[in-house]
mmCIF file of C-alpha atoms in Angstrom:
data_model
loop_
_atom_site.group_PDB
_atom_site.id
_atom_site.type_symbol
_atom_site.label_atom_id
_atom_site.label_comp_id
_atom_site.label_asym_id
_atom_site.label_seq_id
_atom_site.Cartn_x
_atom_site.Cartn_y
_atom_site.Cartn_z
ATOM 1 C CA MET A 119 154.614 -6.238 81.562
ATOM 2 C CA VAL A 120 150.898 -6.142 81.699
ATOM 3 C CA ASN A 121 150.892 -9.130 84.597
ATOM 4 C CA ARG A 122 153.060 -6.971 86.649
ATOM 5 C CA ALA A 123 151.060 -4.189 86.673
ATOM 6 C CA VAL A 124 148.680 -2.277 89.106
ATOM 7 C CA LEU A 125 147.117 -0.517 86.227
ATOM 8 C CA ALA A 126 147.918 -0.472 82.020
ATOM 9 C CA ALA A 127 146.933 1.650 79.362
ATOM 10 C CA ARG A 128 147.211 0.220 76.077
ATOM 11 C CA SER A 129 146.312 3.176 72.922
ATOM 12 C CA LEU A 130 143.843 5.173 75.263
ATOM 13 C CA SER A 131 142.410 7.705 73.708
ATOM 14 C CA TYR A 132 139.157 9.921 74.214
ATOM 15 C CA ALA A 133 137.327 12.639 71.377
ATOM 16 C CA TYR A 134 135.106 15.585 73.018
ATOM 17 C CA ALA A 135 133.378 15.754 69.670
ATOM 18 C CA PRO A 136 134.660 14.083 66.371
ATOM 19 C CA GLY A 137 138.752 14.734 65.633
ATOM 20 C CA GLN A 138 138.966 16.979 69.158
ATOM 21 C CA TRP A 139 141.400 14.530 70.932
ATOM 22 C CA ALA A 140 141.696 15.388 74.748
ATOM 23 C CA VAL A 141 143.779 11.961 75.225
ATOM 24 C CA ARG A 142 145.533 10.102 72.338
ATOM 25 C CA ASN A 143 147.595 7.026 72.058
ATOM 26 C CA VAL A 144 148.362 6.601 75.451
ATOM 27 C CA GLU A 145 150.429 4.084 77.016
ATOM 28 C CA LEU A 146 151.344 3.641 80.648
ATOM 29 C CA THR A 147 152.025 0.765 83.306
ATOM 30 C CA VAL A 148 151.486 1.482 86.547
ATOM 31 C CA ALA A 149 153.251 -0.478 89.326
ATOM 32 C CA ALA A 150 152.780 -0.944 92.899
ATOM 33 C CA GLY A 151 154.486 2.036 94.918
ATOM 34 C CA ALA A 152 154.746 4.107 91.977
ATOM 35 C CA ARG A 153 154.587 7.701 92.018
ATOM 36 C CA ILE A 154 154.105 9.171 88.666
ATOM 37 C CA ALA A 155 153.235 12.714 88.398
ATOM 38 C CA LEU A 156 151.540 13.577 85.079
ATOM 39 C CA LEU A 157 152.524 17.133 83.424
ATOM 40 C CA GLY A 158 151.346 19.606 80.921
ATOM 41 C CA ALA A 159 149.983 23.042 80.662
ATOM 42 C CA ASN A 160 145.922 23.953 81.042
ATOM 43 C CA GLY A 161 144.485 21.755 78.288
ATOM 44 C CA ALA A 162 147.283 18.938 77.798
ATOM 45 C CA GLY A 163 144.666 16.159 78.388
ATOM 46 C CA LYS A 164 145.617 15.816 82.269
ATOM 47 C CA SER A 165 142.335 15.610 84.053
ATOM 48 C CA THR A 166 140.441 13.676 80.895
ATOM 49 C CA LEU A 167 143.698 11.477 80.989
ATOM 50 C CA LEU A 168 142.646 11.063 85.153
ATOM 51 C CA LEU A 169 138.942 10.283 84.615
ATOM 52 C CA LEU A 170 139.892 7.563 82.061
ATOM 53 C CA LEU A 171 141.986 5.448 84.467
ATOM 54 C CA SER A 172 139.237 5.386 87.050
ATOM 55 C CA GLY A 173 136.722 4.523 84.708
ATOM 56 C CA ALA A 174 134.852 7.783 85.084
ATOM 57 C CA GLU A 175 134.999 8.164 81.234
ATOM 58 C CA HIS A 176 135.042 5.891 78.639
ATOM 59 C CA ALA A 177 137.450 5.434 76.354
ATOM 60 C CA CYS A 178 136.967 5.776 72.367
ATOM 61 C CA HIS A 179 140.029 3.521 71.688
ATOM 62 C CA GLY A 180 142.529 1.367 73.417
ATOM 63 C CA ASP A 181 142.263 -0.650 76.973
ATOM 64 C CA LEU A 182 142.646 -0.622 80.676
ATOM 65 C CA PHE A 183 144.031 -3.420 82.691
ATOM 66 C CA LEU A 184 143.923 -3.836 86.179
ATOM 67 C CA HIS A 185 146.253 -6.474 87.857
ATOM 68 C CA GLY A 186 146.703 -8.018 84.358
ATOM 69 C CA GLU A 187 143.071 -8.405 83.790
ATOM 70 C CA LYS A 188 141.189 -6.269 81.104
ATOM 71 C CA ALA A 189 138.791 -3.454 83.039
ATOM 72 C CA GLU A 190 135.029 -4.065 81.123
ATOM 73 C CA ARG A 191 132.302 -1.534 81.423
ATOM 74 C CA THR A 192 129.694 -4.178 82.960
ATOM 75 C CA ARG A 193 128.112 -3.141 86.492
ATOM 76 C CA GLU A 194 130.437 -5.666 88.163
ATOM 77 C CA GLY A 195 133.109 -4.719 85.906
ATOM 78 C CA LEU A 196 132.804 -0.847 86.876
ATOM 79 C CA ARG A 197 132.269 -1.484 90.426
ATOM 80 C CA ARG A 198 135.598 -3.496 90.669
ATOM 81 C CA TRP A 199 137.359 -1.084 88.704
ATOM 82 C CA ARG A 200 136.010 1.597 91.286
ATOM 83 C CA GLN A 201 137.142 -0.484 93.908
ATOM 84 C CA HIS A 202 140.695 -0.485 92.684
ATOM 85 C CA ALA A 203 141.088 3.003 91.771
ATOM 86 C CA GLY A 204 140.253 6.145 93.553
ATOM 87 C CA LEU A 205 139.969 9.365 92.589
ATOM 88 C CA LEU A 206 140.837 12.748 94.212
ATOM 89 C CA LEU A 207 138.910 15.540 92.170
ATOM 90 C CA GLN A 208 140.669 19.224 92.362
ATOM 91 C CA ASP A 209 137.660 20.682 94.276
ATOM 92 C CA PRO A 210 137.415 18.474 97.146
ATOM 93 C CA GLU A 211 133.888 20.174 97.514
ATOM 94 C CA ASP A 212 132.410 18.285 94.995
ATOM 95 C CA GLN A 213 132.936 14.690 97.218
ATOM 96 C CA LEU A 214 132.152 15.744 100.226
ATOM 97 C CA LEU A 215 128.975 14.683 100.829
ATOM 98 C CA ALA A 216 127.828 14.352 104.165
ATOM 99 C CA PRO A 217 127.601 16.481 107.066
ATOM 100 C CA THR A 218 130.674 15.687 109.083
ATOM 101 C CA VAL A 219 134.008 14.804 108.378
ATOM 102 C CA GLU A 220 133.455 10.541 109.983
ATOM 103 C CA GLN A 221 129.867 10.440 108.086
ATOM 104 C CA ASP A 222 131.598 11.142 104.971
ATOM 105 C CA VAL A 223 134.959 9.141 104.846
ATOM 106 C CA ALA A 224 132.360 6.123 106.329
ATOM 107 C CA PHE A 225 129.347 7.124 103.376
ATOM 108 C CA GLY A 226 131.488 4.853 100.664
ATOM 109 C CA PRO A 227 131.521 1.849 102.655
ATOM 110 C CA LEU A 228 128.212 2.272 103.671
ATOM 111 C CA GLN A 229 126.573 2.207 100.247
ATOM 112 C CA ALA A 230 129.121 -0.606 99.415
ATOM 113 C CA GLY A 231 126.620 -2.554 101.859
ATOM 114 C CA VAL A 232 129.124 -2.710 104.770
ATOM 115 C CA GLU A 233 127.374 -1.992 108.128
ATOM 116 C CA GLU A 234 127.156 1.003 110.198
ATOM 117 C CA ALA A 235 129.716 0.142 113.068
ATOM 118 C CA GLN A 236 132.029 -1.999 110.744
ATOM 119 C CA ALA A 237 131.849 1.140 108.324
ATOM 120 C CA ARG A 238 132.700 3.007 111.562
ATOM 121 C CA ARG A 239 135.717 1.517 111.902
ATOM 122 C CA LEU A 240 136.831 1.462 109.005
ATOM 123 C CA ALA A 241 136.652 5.698 108.857
ATOM 124 C CA GLU A 242 138.183 5.671 112.161
ATOM 125 C CA GLN A 243 141.549 3.750 110.700
ATOM 126 C CA ALA A 244 141.317 6.030 107.706
ATOM 127 C CA LEU A 245 141.041 8.893 109.255
ATOM 128 C CA ALA A 246 144.666 7.904 111.582
ATOM 129 C CA LYS A 247 146.532 7.341 108.446
ATOM 130 C CA MET A 248 145.979 10.508 107.202
ATOM 131 C CA ALA A 249 146.662 11.619 110.689
ATOM 132 C CA ILE A 250 143.125 13.609 110.847
ATOM 133 C CA SER A 251 141.203 11.994 113.808
ATOM 134 C CA HIS A 252 140.799 14.802 115.711
ATOM 135 C CA LEU A 253 138.536 16.206 112.823
ATOM 136 C CA ALA A 254 136.152 13.317 113.210
ATOM 137 C CA THR A 255 133.267 15.233 114.493
ATOM 138 C CA ARG A 256 133.645 18.394 112.311
ATOM 139 C CA PRO A 257 131.453 19.973 110.494
ATOM 140 C CA VAL A 258 132.632 19.545 106.556
ATOM 141 C CA HIS A 259 131.748 23.083 105.682
ATOM 142 C CA GLU A 260 134.042 24.405 108.477
ATOM 143 C CA LEU A 261 137.535 22.639 107.109
ATOM 144 C CA SER A 262 139.895 24.526 105.132
ATOM 145 C CA LEU A 263 140.646 23.363 101.798
ATOM 146 C CA GLY A 264 144.004 21.100 102.904
ATOM 147 C CA GLU A 265 141.859 19.538 105.504
ATOM 148 C CA LYS A 266 138.986 19.053 103.112
ATOM 149 C CA LYS A 267 141.996 17.591 100.561
ATOM 150 C CA ARG A 268 142.941 15.230 103.484
ATOM 151 C CA VAL A 269 139.096 14.034 104.425
ATOM 152 C CA ALA A 270 138.048 13.456 100.610
ATOM 153 C CA LEU A 271 141.653 11.008 100.177
ATOM 154 C CA ALA A 272 140.816 8.903 103.520
ATOM 155 C CA GLY A 273 137.136 8.787 101.566
ATOM 156 C CA LEU A 274 139.476 6.821 98.898
ATOM 157 C CA LEU A 275 141.589 5.235 101.501
ATOM 158 C CA VAL A 276 138.528 3.812 103.460
ATOM 159 C CA GLN A 277 137.946 1.590 100.228
ATOM 160 C CA ALA A 278 141.969 0.176 100.378
ATOM 161 C CA PRO A 279 142.324 1.052 96.443
ATOM 162 C CA SER A 280 145.418 -0.057 94.786
ATOM 163 C CA VAL A 281 145.252 2.708 92.566
ATOM 164 C CA LEU A 282 145.213 6.660 93.950
ATOM 165 C CA LEU A 283 144.323 9.633 90.637
ATOM 166 C CA LEU A 284 144.778 12.676 92.291
ATOM 167 C CA ASP A 285 144.087 16.062 90.291
ATOM 168 C CA GLU A 286 145.953 18.628 91.339
ATOM 169 C CA PRO A 287 145.980 17.739 95.211
ATOM 170 C CA THR A 288 148.827 21.119 95.771
ATOM 171 C CA ALA A 289 146.946 23.292 94.343
ATOM 172 C CA GLY A 290 145.552 26.507 96.754
ATOM 173 C CA LEU A 291 147.749 24.944 99.563
ATOM 174 C CA ASP A 292 150.487 26.872 101.294
ATOM 175 C CA PRO A 293 153.946 25.272 102.404
ATOM 176 C CA GLU A 294 153.200 23.390 105.506
ATOM 177 C CA GLY A 295 149.449 21.713 103.562
ATOM 178 C CA VAL A 296 152.238 20.410 100.453
ATOM 179 C CA ARG A 297 154.869 19.068 103.293
ATOM 180 C CA ALA A 298 151.681 17.385 104.768
ATOM 181 C CA LEU A 299 150.342 15.898 101.479
ATOM 182 C CA ARG A 300 153.795 14.981 100.492
ATOM 183 C CA GLU A 301 154.320 12.777 103.848
ATOM 184 C CA THR A 302 151.306 11.333 103.278
ATOM 185 C CA LEU A 303 151.863 10.116 99.393
ATOM 186 C CA ASP A 304 155.117 9.106 100.647
ATOM 187 C CA THR A 305 153.546 6.524 103.287
ATOM 188 C CA LEU A 306 151.005 5.334 101.131
ATOM 189 C CA ALA A 307 153.292 4.450 98.358
ATOM 190 C CA ALA A 308 156.086 2.849 100.527
ATOM 191 C CA ALA A 309 153.024 0.433 101.758
ATOM 192 C CA GLY A 310 152.316 0.191 97.938
ATOM 193 C CA ALA A 311 149.663 2.030 97.003
ATOM 194 C CA ALA A 312 150.411 3.362 93.292
ATOM 195 C CA ILE A 313 149.706 7.097 93.117
ATOM 196 C CA ILE A 314 149.560 9.045 89.557
ATOM 197 C CA LEU A 315 148.810 12.814 90.149
ATOM 198 C CA ALA A 316 148.311 15.458 88.012
ATOM 199 C CA THR A 317 150.039 18.858 88.493
ATOM 200 C CA HIS A 318 151.273 22.292 87.099
ATOM 201 C CA ASP A 319 153.880 22.081 89.769
ATOM 202 C CA VAL A 320 156.876 20.952 88.248
ATOM 203 C CA ASP A 321 159.063 21.419 91.147
ATOM 204 C CA PHE A 322 157.185 19.841 93.134
ATOM 205 C CA ALA A 323 157.102 16.856 90.418
ATOM 206 C CA TYR A 324 160.753 16.559 90.149
ATOM 207 C CA GLU A 325 161.584 16.268 93.995
ATOM 208 C CA TRP A 326 158.746 13.121 94.731
ATOM 209 C CA ALA A 327 158.114 11.141 91.597
ATOM 210 C CA SER A 328 159.801 8.673 90.506
ATOM 211 C CA GLU A 329 158.538 9.126 86.965
ATOM 212 C CA VAL A 330 157.057 11.704 84.844
ATOM 213 C CA CYS A 331 155.148 11.829 82.166
ATOM 214 C CA VAL A 332 154.538 15.081 80.583
ATOM 215 C CA LEU A 333 151.459 15.801 77.787
ATOM 216 C CA PHE A 334 151.364 17.932 75.392
ATOM 217 C CA GLN A 335 147.639 17.739 73.158
ATOM 218 C CA GLY A 336 146.470 14.734 74.739
ATOM 219 C CA SER A 337 149.923 12.797 73.774
ATOM 220 C CA ILE A 338 152.616 12.103 76.119
ATOM 221 C CA LEU A 339 155.718 14.279 74.731
ATOM 222 C CA ALA A 340 158.180 12.358 77.311
ATOM 223 C CA GLN A 341 158.043 9.949 80.149
ATOM 224 C CA GLY A 342 160.565 8.723 82.299
ATOM 225 C CA GLU A 343 163.086 9.552 85.076
ATOM 226 C CA PRO A 344 162.198 12.916 86.816
ATOM 227 C CA ALA A 345 166.233 14.520 86.129
ATOM 228 C CA ARG A 346 166.012 13.219 82.572
ATOM 229 C CA ILE A 347 163.011 14.280 81.384
ATOM 230 C CA LEU A 348 162.370 17.653 83.343
ATOM 231 C CA ALA A 349 166.333 18.711 82.202
ATOM 232 C CA ASP A 350 165.282 18.751 78.335
ATOM 233 C CA ARG A 351 164.681 22.638 77.937
ATOM 234 C CA GLU A 352 163.413 22.584 74.266
ATOM 235 C CA MET A 353 160.751 19.935 74.957
ATOM 236 C CA LEU A 354 159.617 21.809 78.259
ATOM 237 C CA THR A 355 159.422 24.978 76.288
ATOM 238 C CA HIS A 356 157.388 22.900 73.662
ATOM 239 C CA ALA A 357 154.860 21.989 76.301
ATOM 240 C CA CYS A 358 154.635 25.310 77.850
ATOM 241 C CA LEU A 359 156.557 24.364 80.965
ATOM 242 C CA GLU A 360 159.457 25.412 82.818
ATOM 243 C CA PRO A 361 162.249 23.377 84.399
ATOM 244 C CA PRO A 362 162.599 22.770 88.061
ATOM 245 C CA LEU A 363 164.576 25.846 90.050
ATOM 246 C CA LEU A 364 166.538 23.126 91.835
ATOM 247 C CA LEU A 365 167.237 20.856 88.561
ATOM 248 C CA GLU A 366 168.095 24.180 86.847
ATOM 249 C CA ALA A 367 170.548 25.773 89.553
ATOM 250 C CA ALA A 368 172.176 22.539 89.796
ATOM 251 C CA LEU A 369 172.793 22.014 86.334
ATOM 252 C CA ALA A 370 173.979 25.464 85.922
ATOM 253 C CA MET A 371 176.613 25.008 88.583
ATOM 254 C CA GLY A 372 178.168 22.394 86.639
ATOM 255 C CA GLY A 373 178.570 19.658 89.238
ATOM 256 C CA PRO A 374 178.644 16.256 88.876
ATOM 257 C CA PRO A 375 175.680 13.511 89.351
ATOM 258 C CA PRO A 376 173.281 12.545 91.158
ATOM 259 C CA LEU A 377 171.774 15.825 90.869
ATOM 260 C CA PRO A 378 169.916 16.766 93.988
ATOM 261 C CA ARG A 379 166.118 16.474 94.177
ATOM 262 C CA SER A 380 164.970 18.357 97.291
ATOM 263 C CA ARG A 381 166.525 21.563 99.086
ATOM 264 C CA THR A 382 168.206 19.615 101.632
ATOM 265 C CA GLN A 383 170.103 17.529 99.260
ATOM 266 C CA PHE A 384 170.876 20.693 97.421
ATOM 267 C CA ARG A 385 172.487 22.014 99.640
ATOM 268 C CA ALA A 386 174.583 19.825 100.819
ATOM 269 C CA TRP A 387 175.350 19.161 97.152
ATOM 270 C CA ALA A 388 175.911 22.820 96.252
ATOM 271 C CA GLN A 389 178.612 23.569 99.306
ATOM 272 C CA GLY A 390 180.046 20.226 97.591
ATOM 273 C CA ALA A 391 180.239 21.488 94.317
ATOM 274 C CA VAL A 392 181.349 24.873 95.813
ATOM 275 C CA ARG A 393 184.580 23.263 97.245
ATOM 276 C CA ARG A 394 185.653 21.278 94.477
ATOM 277 C CA ILE A 395 185.830 24.890 92.379
ATOM 278 C CA ALA A 396 187.226 26.834 95.044
ATOM 279 C CA PRO A 397 190.807 27.977 94.091
#
């Protein structure tokens, strides 16, 4: 299994202090194109797990594997690790460093020794992939929150990571911003990028993810296909979460599987369910 995975965690654990576990015995296998949502209340360990997977924090116990090879915390090992795993922080301003959008996106390649002309071409390609080429000359401080998140994500894509680790990427976005972000993530996953996304938004996770992991006190409480995991109200209550509204409504109506995963699917599914029970 490890050999087929882009990224794998084995018994991964991290403590802030002796006995104070933030992440404990996490097992996770991530394939190319995977869309994994990490769900949990504040303090469940979502952000810390992303930091561990990105190489920004060092696990107390356990191992990480990149493309089947054990990740090493040598200088070369960390360089390769961070080349393959890109982390998007919850607040994009924490990783936007340059005056303009194009300069910021080109920053990573320049730091890696890429010549300026090539770094600019790579930045142009990343901005086009994120559909924000029109922002290239804009000062970073003039951008909206949604634009800043897309620029920060472009700054990761320019280095072509095989795994994207996103911390609450939908936080603070309006519905249009969430829709645009989802379309971008779907495109990236279809192209083979593995995406691990931490969120409180169970509705977004239910609609978007191919797999959900519910974290509680640093451990994975439940993991698997969204409709199955998120239908477990007792488990979600234990984890201080609510079930997705669409799933809860579909279950209450008692219609047949497969259950709808989006509003469009729900409308068609509900109309069929009503016709079946109508006298």
